[in-house]
CSV table of C-alpha atoms and ligand atoms in Angstrom, one decimal:
chain,number,residue,atom,x,y,z
A,1,MET,CA,-43.8,-10.7,-25.5
A,2,PRO,CA,-44.1,-12.6,-22.2
A,3,VAL,CA,-41.0,-15.1,-22.0
A,4,SER,CA,-40.4,-17.7,-19.3
A,5,HIS,CA,-37.3,-19.7,-18.8
A,6,LEU,CA,-36.9,-23.4,-17.7
A,7,LYS,CA,-38.5,-24.0,-14.2
A,8,SER,CA,-38.2,-27.7,-13.7
A,9,LEU,CA,-36.0,-30.5,-14.8
A,10,ASP,CA,-39.1,-32.6,-15.5
A,11,THR,CA,-40.1,-30.2,-18.3
A,12,LEU,CA,-36.8,-30.7,-20.0
A,13,VAL,CA,-36.9,-34.3,-19.5
A,14,SER,CA,-40.1,-34.6,-21.4
A,15,LEU,CA,-39.0,-32.4,-24.2
A,16,CYS,CA,-36.0,-34.4,-24.6
A,17,LYS,CA,-37.9,-37.5,-24.9
A,18,SER,CA,-40.6,-36.2,-27.2
A,19,ARG,CA,-38.2,-34.5,-29.5
A,20,GLY,CA,-35.6,-37.3,-29.6
A,21,PHE,CA,-32.8,-35.6,-27.8
A,22,ILE,CA,-32.4,-38.0,-24.8
A,23,PHE,CA,-34.1,-41.3,-24.0
A,24,GLN,CA,-33.7,-43.6,-20.9
A,25,SER,CA,-31.6,-46.6,-21.8
A,26,SER,CA,-33.3,-49.9,-22.5
A,27,GLU,CA,-36.6,-48.1,-22.0
A,28,ILE,CA,-38.7,-51.1,-23.4
A,29,TYR,CA,-37.5,-53.2,-20.6
A,30,GLY,CA,-38.2,-50.6,-17.9
A,31,GLY,CA,-35.0,-48.7,-18.3
A,32,LEU,CA,-31.6,-49.0,-16.5
A,33,SER,CA,-31.2,-46.2,-14.0
A,34,ALA,CA,-28.7,-43.6,-14.5
A,35,VAL,CA,-27.9,-44.6,-18.0
A,36,TYR,CA,-29.3,-42.6,-20.9
A,37,ASP,CA,-29.1,-42.8,-24.8
A,38,TYR,CA,-28.9,-39.8,-27.1
A,39,GLY,CA,-31.6,-39.7,-30.0
A,40,PRO,CA,-31.3,-38.1,-33.4
A,41,LEU,CA,-31.3,-34.6,-32.2
A,42,GLY,CA,-29.3,-35.2,-29.0
A,43,VAL,CA,-26.5,-36.9,-30.9
A,44,GLU,CA,-26.0,-33.8,-33.2
A,45,LEU,CA,-26.2,-31.5,-30.2
A,46,LYS,CA,-23.6,-33.5,-28.3
A,47,ARG,CA,-21.3,-33.9,-31.5
A,48,ASN,CA,-21.4,-30.1,-31.9
A,49,ILE,CA,-20.4,-29.4,-28.3
A,50,GLN,CA,-17.6,-31.9,-28.4
A,51,SER,CA,-16.3,-30.5,-31.6
A,52,GLU,CA,-16.4,-26.9,-30.3
A,53,TRP,CA,-14.5,-28.2,-27.1
A,54,TRP,CA,-12.0,-30.1,-29.2
A,55,LYS,CA,-11.3,-27.1,-31.5
A,56,ALA,CA,-10.9,-24.7,-28.6
A,57,MET,CA,-8.6,-27.1,-26.7
A,58,THR,CA,-6.4,-28.5,-29.4
A,59,GLN,CA,-6.7,-26.7,-32.8
A,60,ALA,CA,-6.5,-23.2,-31.2
A,61,HIS,CA,-3.2,-24.1,-29.4
A,62,ASP,CA,0.1,-25.1,-31.0
A,63,ASN,CA,1.1,-26.8,-27.8
A,64,ILE,CA,-1.9,-29.0,-27.1
A,65,VAL,CA,-2.4,-32.4,-28.7
A,66,GLY,CA,-5.0,-35.0,-28.4
A,67,VAL,CA,-5.1,-38.8,-27.5
A,68,ASP,CA,-7.7,-41.4,-27.4
A,69,ALA,CA,-6.9,-43.9,-24.8
A,70,ALA,CA,-8.7,-47.2,-24.2
A,71,ILE,CA,-11.2,-47.6,-21.4
A,72,PHE,CA,-9.5,-50.8,-20.1
A,73,MET,CA,-6.3,-50.0,-18.3
A,74,HIS,CA,-3.6,-52.0,-16.5
A,75,PRO,CA,-4.9,-52.7,-12.9
A,76,LYS,CA,-1.9,-51.0,-11.4
A,77,VAL,CA,-3.0,-47.7,-12.8
A,78,TRP,CA,-5.8,-47.4,-10.3
A,79,HIS,CA,-3.6,-48.4,-7.4
A,80,ALA,CA,-1.1,-45.7,-8.4
A,81,SER,CA,-4.0,-43.1,-9.0
A,82,GLY,CA,-5.4,-43.8,-5.6
A,83,HIS,CA,-8.7,-44.9,-6.9
A,84,VAL,CA,-8.8,-48.6,-5.5
A,85,GLU,CA,-8.1,-47.4,-2.0
A,86,GLY,CA,-9.7,-43.9,-2.0
A,87,PHE,CA,-12.4,-43.6,-4.6
A,88,ASN,CA,-15.3,-44.2,-2.1
A,89,ASP,CA,-18.4,-42.6,-1.1
A,90,PRO,CA,-20.2,-43.1,2.4
A,91,MET,CA,-23.3,-44.8,1.9
A,92,ILE,CA,-26.2,-46.1,4.1
A,93,ASP,CA,-29.0,-48.4,3.6
A,94,ASP,CA,-32.7,-48.0,4.6
A,95,LYS,CA,-33.3,-51.6,5.8
A,96,GLN,CA,-37.1,-51.3,5.1
A,97,SER,CA,-36.9,-50.1,1.5
A,98,LYS,CA,-33.6,-51.5,0.7
A,99,LYS,CA,-32.7,-48.3,-0.9
A,100,ARG,CA,-29.2,-46.9,-0.7
A,101,TYR,CA,-28.3,-43.4,0.0
A,102,ARG,CA,-25.1,-41.3,0.2
A,103,ALA,CA,-24.8,-40.6,3.9
A,104,ASP,CA,-23.4,-37.1,3.4
A,105,MET,CA,-26.0,-36.0,0.8
A,106,LEU,CA,-28.8,-37.3,3.1
A,107,ILE,CA,-27.5,-35.0,5.9
A,108,GLU,CA,-27.1,-32.0,3.2
A,109,GLN,CA,-30.6,-32.4,2.2
A,110,TYR,CA,-31.8,-32.4,5.9
A,111,ILE,CA,-29.9,-29.3,6.5
A,112,LEU,CA,-31.5,-27.6,3.5
A,113,LYS,CA,-34.9,-28.5,4.9
A,114,ILE,CA,-34.1,-27.0,8.2
A,115,ARG,CA,-32.8,-23.8,6.6
A,116,GLU,CA,-35.9,-23.5,4.5
A,117,LYS,CA,-37.9,-23.8,7.8
A,118,GLY,CA,-35.9,-20.7,8.9
A,119,ASP,CA,-33.8,-22.2,11.8
A,120,GLN,CA,-30.6,-20.8,10.4
A,121,GLU,CA,-28.6,-21.4,13.8
A,122,LYS,CA,-29.4,-24.9,13.8
A,123,ALA,CA,-28.5,-25.4,10.2
A,124,ASP,CA,-25.1,-23.7,10.7
A,125,THR,CA,-24.3,-26.0,13.6
A,126,LEU,CA,-25.2,-29.1,11.6
A,127,GLN,CA,-23.2,-28.0,8.5
A,128,GLN,CA,-20.1,-27.4,10.7
A,129,LEU,CA,-20.5,-30.9,12.0
A,130,LEU,CA,-20.9,-32.3,8.6
A,131,ASP,CA,-18.0,-30.2,7.3
A,132,SER,CA,-15.7,-31.7,10.1
A,133,ALA,CA,-17.0,-35.3,9.7
A,134,GLY,CA,-14.0,-37.7,9.6
A,135,THR,CA,-12.1,-35.7,12.4
A,136,ARG,CA,-13.7,-37.2,15.4
A,137,LYS,CA,-14.2,-41.1,15.2
A,138,GLY,CA,-13.9,-41.5,11.4
A,139,LEU,CA,-15.8,-40.4,8.5
A,140,CYS,CA,-18.4,-43.2,8.5
A,141,GLU,CA,-18.8,-43.2,12.2
A,142,ASP,CA,-19.2,-39.4,12.4
A,143,LEU,CA,-21.8,-39.5,9.7
A,144,HIS,CA,-23.8,-42.3,11.3
A,145,GLU,CA,-23.8,-40.3,14.6
A,146,ILE,CA,-25.3,-37.1,12.9
A,147,ILE,CA,-28.1,-39.3,11.3
A,148,MET,CA,-28.8,-41.2,14.5
A,149,ASP,CA,-28.8,-37.8,16.6
A,150,GLU,CA,-30.9,-36.0,14.3
A,151,LYS,CA,-33.2,-39.0,13.6
A,152,ILE,CA,-33.1,-38.4,9.9
A,153,ILE,CA,-35.7,-40.5,8.2
A,154,ALA,CA,-35.4,-42.2,4.8
A,155,PRO,CA,-36.9,-39.8,2.1
A,156,ASP,CA,-38.5,-42.7,0.2
A,157,SER,CA,-40.1,-44.8,2.9
A,158,GLY,CA,-40.2,-42.4,6.0
A,159,ALA,CA,-38.5,-45.0,8.1
A,160,PHE,CA,-35.9,-44.7,10.6
A,161,ASP,CA,-34.2,-48.0,10.4
A,162,TRP,CA,-30.6,-47.6,9.1
A,163,THR,CA,-27.7,-49.8,8.5
A,164,GLU,CA,-24.1,-48.6,9.4
A,165,VAL,CA,-22.5,-46.3,7.2
A,166,ARG,CA,-20.0,-48.0,4.9
A,167,GLN,CA,-17.4,-46.8,2.2
A,168,PHE,CA,-18.5,-47.9,-1.3
A,169,ASN,CA,-16.1,-48.0,-4.1
A,170,LEU,CA,-17.5,-46.2,-7.1
A,171,MET,CA,-15.5,-48.3,-9.8
A,172,PHE,CA,-17.1,-51.1,-11.9
A,173,LYS,CA,-15.1,-54.3,-11.8
A,174,THR,CA,-14.9,-56.9,-14.4
A,175,HIS,CA,-12.6,-59.8,-15.4
A,176,TYR,CA,-10.4,-59.8,-18.5
A,177,GLY,CA,-10.1,-62.6,-21.0
A,178,ALA,CA,-11.6,-66.1,-21.1
A,179,VAL,CA,-9.8,-67.7,-18.3
A,180,THR,CA,-10.1,-66.2,-14.7
A,181,LYS,CA,-7.7,-67.4,-12.0
A,182,GLU,CA,-8.5,-66.8,-8.5
A,183,ASP,CA,-5.6,-64.4,-8.0
A,184,ASP,CA,-6.3,-62.4,-11.3
A,185,GLU,CA,-6.6,-58.6,-10.4
A,186,ALA,CA,-9.8,-57.2,-11.5
A,187,ILE,CA,-10.0,-54.9,-14.4
A,188,TYR,CA,-11.9,-51.7,-13.9
A,189,LEU,CA,-13.9,-49.5,-16.3
A,190,ARG,CA,-12.1,-46.3,-15.8
A,191,PRO,CA,-13.8,-43.8,-13.6
A,192,GLU,CA,-12.1,-40.8,-15.3
A,193,THR,CA,-10.3,-40.3,-18.6
A,194,ALA,CA,-7.3,-38.4,-16.9
A,195,GLN,CA,-5.1,-41.5,-16.2
A,196,GLY,CA,-5.1,-42.4,-19.9
A,197,ILE,CA,-3.3,-39.1,-20.4
A,198,PHE,CA,-1.0,-39.6,-17.5
A,199,VAL,CA,0.3,-43.1,-18.8
A,200,ASN,CA,0.9,-41.6,-22.2
A,201,TYR,CA,2.6,-38.6,-21.2
A,202,LYS,CA,6.0,-40.0,-22.1
A,203,ASN,CA,4.7,-41.4,-25.3
A,204,VAL,CA,3.6,-38.0,-26.3
A,205,LEU,CA,6.7,-36.3,-25.1
A,206,ASP,CA,8.8,-38.6,-27.2
A,207,THR,CA,6.8,-38.5,-30.4
A,208,ALA,CA,5.0,-35.1,-30.6
A,209,ARG,CA,8.0,-32.9,-30.3
A,210,VAL,CA,6.2,-30.8,-27.6
A,211,GLN,CA,8.1,-29.0,-24.8
A,212,VAL,CA,6.8,-28.0,-21.3
A,213,PRO,CA,4.4,-26.3,-21.0
A,214,PHE,CA,2.2,-28.4,-23.3
A,215,GLY,CA,-1.2,-30.1,-23.0
A,216,ILE,CA,-2.8,-33.4,-23.9
A,217,ALA,CA,-6.7,-33.5,-24.5
A,218,GLN,CA,-9.0,-36.2,-24.6
A,219,ILE,CA,-12.8,-37.1,-24.9
A,220,GLY,CA,-14.1,-40.3,-23.7
A,221,LYS,CA,-16.3,-42.5,-21.6
A,222,ALA,CA,-16.0,-42.8,-17.9
A,223,PHE,CA,-18.0,-45.0,-15.4
A,224,ARG,CA,-18.9,-44.5,-11.9
A,225,ASN,CA,-21.3,-46.7,-9.8
A,226,GLU,CA,-22.8,-43.6,-8.3
A,227,VAL,CA,-24.9,-44.2,-5.1
A,228,VAL,CA,-27.3,-41.5,-5.7
A,229,ALA,CA,-28.0,-41.0,-9.4
A,230,ARG,CA,-31.6,-39.7,-10.0
A,231,GLN,CA,-31.0,-36.3,-11.7
A,232,PHE,CA,-31.3,-37.2,-15.5
A,233,VAL,CA,-28.0,-36.8,-17.4
A,234,PHE,CA,-26.5,-34.7,-14.5
A,235,ARG,CA,-25.4,-37.7,-12.6
A,236,MET,CA,-25.0,-41.0,-14.5
A,237,ARG,CA,-23.2,-44.2,-14.2
A,238,GLU,CA,-21.8,-44.1,-17.7
A,239,PHE,CA,-20.9,-40.6,-18.9
A,240,GLU,CA,-18.5,-38.8,-21.2
A,241,GLN,CA,-15.6,-36.5,-20.0
A,242,MET,CA,-13.6,-33.9,-21.9
A,243,GLU,CA,-10.4,-33.5,-20.3
A,244,MET,CA,-7.2,-31.6,-20.8
A,245,GLN,CA,-3.9,-32.0,-18.8
A,246,TYR,CA,-1.6,-29.1,-19.0
A,247,PHE,CA,2.0,-30.0,-18.0
A,248,VAL,CA,3.9,-27.0,-16.5
A,249,GLU,CA,7.1,-26.3,-14.6
A,250,PRO,CA,6.6,-26.2,-11.0
A,251,GLY,CA,6.5,-22.7,-9.7
A,252,THR,CA,4.5,-21.5,-12.9
A,253,ASP,CA,1.4,-23.6,-11.8
A,254,ASP,CA,-0.3,-20.9,-9.9
A,255,GLY,CA,-0.4,-18.7,-12.9
A,256,GLU,CA,-1.4,-21.4,-15.4
A,257,TYR,CA,-4.3,-22.5,-13.0
A,258,GLU,CA,-5.8,-19.0,-13.0
A,259,LYS,CA,-5.2,-18.8,-16.7
A,260,TRP,CA,-7.2,-21.9,-17.4
A,261,LEU,CA,-9.8,-21.1,-15.0
A,262,GLU,CA,-10.6,-17.9,-16.8
A,263,ALA,CA,-10.2,-19.5,-20.3
A,264,ARG,CA,-12.6,-22.3,-19.4
A,265,LEU,CA,-15.2,-19.9,-18.0
A,266,GLU,CA,-15.1,-17.8,-21.2
A,267,TRP,CA,-15.5,-21.1,-23.3
A,268,HIS,CA,-19.0,-21.7,-21.6
A,269,LYS,CA,-20.0,-18.2,-22.2
A,270,SER,CA,-19.0,-18.7,-25.9
A,271,MET,CA,-21.4,-21.5,-26.2
A,272,GLY,CA,-24.1,-19.1,-25.6
A,273,VAL,CA,-24.8,-19.8,-22.0
A,274,ARG,CA,-26.0,-16.5,-20.1
A,275,PRO,CA,-23.2,-15.3,-18.0
A,276,GLU,CA,-25.6,-14.8,-14.9
A,277,ASN,CA,-26.1,-18.5,-14.8
A,278,LEU,CA,-22.3,-19.4,-14.5
A,279,ARG,CA,-20.1,-18.9,-11.4
A,280,VAL,CA,-16.8,-20.0,-10.3
A,281,SER,CA,-16.8,-21.8,-6.8
A,282,PRO,CA,-13.2,-22.3,-5.4
A,283,HIS,CA,-12.7,-25.2,-3.0
A,284,PRO,CA,-11.7,-24.1,0.4
A,285,GLU,CA,-8.1,-25.2,1.1
A,286,ASP,CA,-9.0,-27.6,4.0
A,287,LYS,CA,-11.3,-29.4,1.5
A,288,LEU,CA,-8.9,-30.1,-1.2
A,289,ALA,CA,-8.3,-33.6,-2.5
A,290,HIS,CA,-5.0,-35.2,-1.2
A,291,TYR,CA,-3.4,-34.3,-4.6
A,292,ALA,CA,-4.6,-31.0,-5.1
A,293,ARG,CA,-3.1,-27.7,-4.5
A,294,ALA,CA,-5.9,-25.6,-5.7
A,295,ALA,CA,-9.3,-26.4,-7.1
A,296,ALA,CA,-12.5,-24.8,-8.3
A,297,ASP,CA,-15.7,-25.8,-9.9
A,298,ILE,CA,-17.4,-24.0,-12.7
A,299,GLN,CA,-21.0,-24.1,-11.6
A,300,TYR,CA,-24.2,-23.6,-13.6
A,301,HIS,CA,-27.5,-22.7,-12.2
A,302,TYR,CA,-29.4,-25.8,-13.3
A,303,PRO,CA,-33.2,-26.3,-12.6
A,304,ILE,CA,-31.9,-28.4,-9.6
A,305,GLY,CA,-29.8,-25.5,-8.2
A,306,TRP,CA,-26.1,-24.4,-8.6
A,307,GLN,CA,-24.1,-27.4,-9.4
A,308,GLU,CA,-20.6,-28.3,-10.8
A,309,VAL,CA,-20.3,-28.5,-14.8
A,310,GLU,CA,-16.6,-28.5,-14.8
A,311,GLY,CA,-13.6,-28.9,-12.4
A,312,ILE,CA,-10.3,-27.1,-12.7
A,313,HIS,CA,-7.5,-28.6,-10.5
A,314,ASN,CA,-3.9,-28.0,-9.8
A,315,ARG,CA,-3.0,-31.7,-9.4
A,316,THR,CA,0.8,-30.9,-8.8
A,317,ASP,CA,3.1,-33.8,-9.6
A,318,PHE,CA,1.0,-36.3,-7.8
A,319,ASP,CA,0.0,-38.5,-10.6
A,320,LEU,CA,3.2,-38.6,-12.6
A,321,SER,CA,5.1,-39.3,-9.4
A,322,ARG,CA,2.8,-41.9,-8.4
A,323,HIS,CA,3.2,-43.6,-12.1
A,324,GLN,CA,6.9,-43.3,-11.7
A,325,GLU,CA,6.7,-45.0,-8.2
A,326,PHE,CA,4.4,-47.8,-9.4
A,327,SER,CA,5.7,-48.4,-12.9
A,328,GLY,CA,9.4,-47.9,-12.2
A,329,LYS,CA,9.5,-45.7,-15.3
A,330,LYS,CA,11.1,-42.3,-15.3
A,331,MET,CA,8.5,-39.5,-15.7
A,332,GLU,CA,10.9,-36.5,-15.5
A,333,TYR,CA,11.1,-33.8,-18.1
A,334,PHE,CA,14.6,-32.6,-19.2
A,335,ASP,CA,14.4,-28.9,-19.9
A,336,GLN,CA,17.6,-28.5,-22.2
A,337,LYS,CA,17.5,-24.6,-22.4
A,338,ASN,CA,18.0,-24.3,-18.6
A,339,GLN,CA,19.6,-27.8,-18.0
A,340,LYS,CA,17.0,-28.6,-15.4
A,341,ARG,CA,15.3,-32.0,-14.7
A,342,TYR,CA,11.8,-32.1,-13.0
A,343,ILE,CA,8.5,-34.0,-12.9
A,344,PRO,CA,6.0,-31.4,-14.3
A,345,TYR,CA,2.9,-30.2,-12.4
A,346,VAL,CA,-0.4,-30.7,-14.0
A,347,ILE,CA,-3.3,-28.3,-14.6
A,348,GLU,CA,-6.4,-30.1,-15.3
A,349,THR,CA,-9.6,-29.0,-16.8
A,350,SER,CA,-12.3,-31.6,-16.7
A,351,VAL,CA,-15.7,-31.0,-17.9
A,352,GLY,CA,-18.8,-33.7,-18.3
A,353,LEU,CA,-20.0,-33.7,-21.8
A,354,ASP,CA,-23.5,-34.9,-20.5
A,355,ARG,CA,-23.6,-32.2,-17.9
A,356,THR,CA,-22.7,-29.5,-20.6
A,357,THR,CA,-25.4,-30.8,-22.9
A,358,LEU,CA,-27.9,-30.5,-20.0
A,359,MET,CA,-26.6,-26.9,-19.2
A,360,ILE,CA,-27.0,-25.9,-22.9
A,361,LEU,CA,-30.4,-27.3,-23.3
A,362,SER,CA,-31.7,-25.7,-19.8
A,363,ASP,CA,-30.1,-22.4,-20.8
A,364,ALA,CA,-31.8,-22.4,-24.2
A,365,TYR,CA,-35.3,-23.4,-23.1
A,366,ARG,CA,-37.8,-20.7,-23.6
A,367,GLU,CA,-41.7,-20.5,-23.3
A,368,GLU,CA,-43.0,-17.4,-25.2
A,369,GLU,CA,-46.6,-16.1,-25.8
A,370,VAL,CA,-46.9,-15.2,-29.4
A,371,GLU,CA,-50.3,-13.7,-30.6
A,372,GLY,CA,-52.1,-15.6,-27.7
A,373,GLU,CA,-50.4,-18.9,-28.3
A,374,SER,CA,-47.4,-20.3,-26.5
A,375,ARG,CA,-44.4,-21.5,-28.4
A,376,THR,CA,-41.6,-23.7,-26.8
A,377,VAL,CA,-38.2,-22.7,-28.4
A,378,LEU,CA,-34.7,-23.8,-27.8
A,379,LYS,CA,-32.5,-20.6,-28.3
A,380,LEU,CA,-29.4,-22.8,-29.0
A,381,HIS,CA,-26.3,-21.0,-30.3
A,382,PRO,CA,-26.5,-21.6,-34.0
A,383,LYS,CA,-23.2,-23.4,-34.1
A,384,LEU,CA,-24.5,-26.1,-31.6
A,385,ALA,CA,-28.0,-26.3,-33.2
A,386,PRO,CA,-28.6,-30.0,-34.2
A,387,VAL,CA,-30.3,-29.0,-37.3
A,388,LYS,CA,-29.2,-25.7,-39.0
A,389,ALA,CA,-32.1,-25.2,-41.3
A,390,GLY,CA,-35.5,-26.5,-42.0
A,391,VAL,CA,-36.4,-26.5,-45.6
A,392,PHE,CA,-40.1,-26.3,-46.7
A,393,PRO,CA,-42.2,-25.9,-49.8
A,394,LEU,CA,-44.9,-23.7,-48.8
A,395,ILE,CA,-47.6,-26.0,-49.8
A,396,LYS,CA,-47.5,-29.5,-51.4
A,397,LYS,CA,-47.3,-28.5,-55.0
A,398,PRO,CA,-44.9,-30.3,-57.4
A,399,GLU,CA,-43.3,-27.2,-58.7
A,400,LEU,CA,-42.6,-25.9,-55.1
A,401,LYS,CA,-41.5,-29.4,-53.8
A,402,GLU,CA,-39.1,-29.9,-56.5
A,403,VAL,CA,-37.2,-26.6,-55.9
A,404,ALA,CA,-37.2,-27.2,-52.0
A,405,ALA,CA,-35.9,-30.8,-52.4
A,406,LYS,CA,-33.1,-29.6,-54.7
A,407,LEU,CA,-32.3,-26.8,-52.2
A,408,ASP,CA,-32.4,-29.4,-49.4
A,409,ARG,CA,-29.9,-31.6,-51.2
A,410,ASP,CA,-27.6,-28.9,-52.0
A,411,LEU,CA,-27.6,-27.5,-48.5
A,412,ARG,CA,-26.9,-31.1,-47.0
A,413,LYS,CA,-23.5,-31.0,-48.5
A,414,GLU,CA,-22.5,-28.5,-45.9
A,415,PHE,CA,-25.2,-28.2,-43.3
A,416,THR,CA,-27.5,-30.5,-41.3
A,417,THR,CA,-31.1,-29.8,-42.7
A,418,GLN,CA,-34.6,-31.1,-42.4
A,419,TYR,CA,-37.0,-31.2,-45.4
A,420,ASP,CA,-40.6,-31.0,-44.2
A,421,GLU,CA,-43.8,-30.6,-46.1
A,422,ALA,CA,-46.2,-31.9,-43.7
A,423,GLY,CA,-48.8,-29.6,-41.9
A,424,SER,CA,-49.3,-26.0,-41.9
A,425,ILE,CA,-46.3,-23.7,-42.2
A,426,GLY,CA,-47.0,-22.5,-38.6
A,427,LYS,CA,-46.8,-26.0,-37.2
A,428,ARG,CA,-43.5,-26.7,-39.1
A,429,TYR,CA,-42.0,-23.5,-37.7
A,430,ARG,CA,-43.0,-24.7,-34.2
A,431,ARG,CA,-41.5,-28.2,-34.7
A,432,GLN,CA,-38.1,-26.5,-35.7
A,433,ASP,CA,-38.4,-24.2,-32.7
A,434,GLU,CA,-38.5,-27.0,-30.3
A,435,ALA,CA,-35.5,-28.5,-32.0
A,436,GLY,CA,-33.6,-25.4,-31.8
A,437,THR,CA,-33.3,-24.9,-35.6
A,438,PRO,CA,-32.0,-21.3,-36.2
A,439,PHE,CA,-33.3,-21.0,-39.8
A,440,CYS,CA,-36.3,-22.0,-41.7
A,441,ILE,CA,-36.2,-21.5,-45.5
A,442,THR,CA,-39.5,-21.7,-47.4
A,443,VAL,CA,-39.9,-21.9,-51.2
A,444,ASP,CA,-43.1,-20.1,-52.4
A,445,PHE,CA,-44.8,-19.1,-55.6
A,446,ASP,CA,-43.3,-15.6,-55.7
A,447,GLY,CA,-39.9,-17.0,-55.3
A,448,LEU,CA,-40.5,-19.4,-58.3
A,449,GLU,CA,-40.7,-16.3,-60.5
A,450,ASP,CA,-37.6,-14.3,-59.2
A,451,GLN,CA,-35.4,-17.2,-58.0
A,452,THR,CA,-35.9,-16.1,-54.2
A,453,VAL,CA,-37.0,-17.8,-50.9
A,454,THR,CA,-37.9,-16.7,-47.4
A,455,VAL,CA,-35.5,-17.1,-44.5
A,456,ARG,CA,-37.4,-17.2,-41.1
A,457,HIS,CA,-35.1,-16.6,-38.1
A,458,ARG,CA,-35.9,-18.5,-34.9
A,459,ASP,CA,-35.4,-15.9,-32.3
A,460,THR,CA,-36.9,-13.0,-33.7
A,461,MET,CA,-39.5,-14.8,-36.1
A,462,LYS,CA,-38.6,-12.2,-38.8
A,463,GLN,CA,-38.7,-13.3,-42.4
A,464,ASP,CA,-36.4,-12.1,-45.0
A,465,ARG,CA,-36.5,-12.7,-48.8
A,466,ILE,CA,-33.3,-13.6,-50.1
A,467,ALA,CA,-31.9,-15.0,-53.4
A,468,LEU,CA,-31.9,-18.7,-53.9
A,469,ASP,CA,-28.2,-18.7,-54.6
A,470,GLN,CA,-27.4,-16.8,-51.4
A,471,VAL,CA,-29.0,-19.3,-49.0
A,472,ALA,CA,-25.8,-21.2,-48.2
A,473,SER,CA,-23.9,-18.0,-47.4
A,474,VAL,CA,-26.5,-16.7,-45.4
A,475,LEU,CA,-26.5,-19.7,-43.2
A,476,ARG,CA,-22.7,-19.8,-43.0
A,477,ASP,CA,-22.7,-16.2,-41.8
A,478,GLY,CA,-25.7,-17.0,-39.2
A,479,ILE,CA,-23.9,-20.1,-37.8
A,480,HIS,CA,-20.4,-18.6,-37.5
A,481,ILE,CA,-21.4,-15.4,-35.3
B,1,ATP,P1,-19.6,-34.5,-8.3
B,1,ATP,O1,-19.0,-33.8,-7.2
B,1,ATP,O2,-20.8,-33.7,-8.9
B,1,ATP,O3,-19.8,-35.9,-8.2
B,1,ATP,P2,-16.9,-34.7,-9.2
B,1,ATP,O4,-16.2,-33.5,-8.4
B,1,ATP,O5,-16.9,-36.0,-8.7
B,1,ATP,O6,-18.4,-34.4,-9.6
B,1,ATP,P3,-14.8,-34.7,-11.2
B,1,ATP,O7,-14.3,-36.1,-10.7
B,1,ATP,O8,-14.1,-33.6,-11.0
B,1,ATP,O9,-16.4,-34.7,-10.7
B,1,ATP,O10,-15.3,-35.0,-12.8
B,1,ATP,C1,-15.2,-33.9,-13.8
B,1,ATP,C2,-16.5,-33.6,-14.5
B,1,ATP,O11,-17.1,-34.9,-14.9
B,1,ATP,C3,-17.5,-33.1,-13.5
B,1,ATP,O12,-17.4,-31.8,-13.5
B,1,ATP,C4,-18.8,-33.5,-14.3
B,1,ATP,O13,-19.1,-32.5,-15.3
B,1,ATP,C5,-18.5,-34.9,-14.9
B,1,ATP,N1,-19.1,-35.9,-14.1
B,1,ATP,C6,-18.5,-36.5,-12.9
B,1,ATP,N2,-19.2,-37.4,-12.3
B,1,ATP,C7,-20.3,-37.6,-13.3
B,1,ATP,C8,-21.5,-38.3,-13.4
B,1,ATP,N3,-21.8,-39.2,-12.5
B,1,ATP,N4,-22.4,-38.1,-14.4
B,1,ATP,C9,-22.2,-37.1,-15.3
B,1,ATP,N5,-21.1,-36.5,-15.3
B,1,ATP,C10,-20.2,-36.5,-14.3
């Protein structure tokens, strides 16, 4: 059977819209760029991914607990974390179209084009210049110089009419409460969930009876005013992160970092993602963030190329030390057994829920030729599928409808199902294939006689006849594979 995988992001974007996975935010008003809403199927898929992550990161460990911190935090948090001073992207504006670009990405794309044209030598030289930007006159100046020297034009207007390169802080600012005084500090929408964990580290230590090593996990929204945000749910301005900070004794951090990197890669595979589409990309030592001792991306081969889905970082004692300094509160841990006092190191696993959803959908997408017709099918792992079973009467006869509707009601106590009696059975199968539904149960006349139904399997399209009272256990076995 000829099978093809996902080739372009646009194909997935239209499936997501037509089947109700993901919609553009405020679409009836022309949409808000880089913000998306999840529809009926999307919300189920996202919740299933979230729940698998939560189980793997908390329930499966006796030393990892969860928190749910607020999005608003004290303004000092973002000074301590370094975000007010350092969470910037270098940007440049095209004066003609008024469009804004990330200066480094503009150069990256230019290098890619040169590479595609076959001039590897020039591409390598430019890449070296880009990698060392910031070491000559300053980051903005160095990037500006490359754009000028190479006469890089604006991708949208084709103009060569640039502003200077400026640093642009990615945090969204707002004011807090009804009365705003001139000197009130701005409140920020959090750009990462991690700080909610760091500021609660002492609270958890004092209440949850945990000992180092231990972890705190959290799922929540984060906000970044991204300069370039044109890749569907890959880069959004409002998105969701699933993060776990693991507090360890300094000296054990290298081993824990390796362990978590491995564990997280395995988790992605356990979501049904094909291993050949996953890889680990360590950050070179000279490219590490100022707080990090080691860092790696887990990358997925998206239709837009190899890109980060998750980051694993050894953040050392940077965050806790900074919060100790800025808050004046002790962040030390006392190891009673060894009579030692220290600020723990932190190994962080940080994965975007939206990017994971995009990965899962991209990886599951197939177009297959079946008996001269093409079918689109999402081969989602059954535990992630938004709908576990479609329930159909073979035709719209009252006696079949009655049994199918009762079966659907019974199954709903445990599973998400969809009752469907509209159109031919083939059309109903195709609808469920596009939604990624692993099983379709059909009630037919033969089954009325002997209390049986047929189960049709999404991936093989094979059908089995099983006893009506066995349907729930067949679904259970098929989901928890
Ligand atoms: P990138 O380099 O792609 O901007 P990052 O290195 O800034 O990502 P982190 O700060 O490490 O990302 O954030 C952890 C995770 O949060 C990322 O691996 C990604 O899955 C997710 N994430 C970050 N920014 C966005 C965004 N704008 N939209 C969707 N997900 C995001």
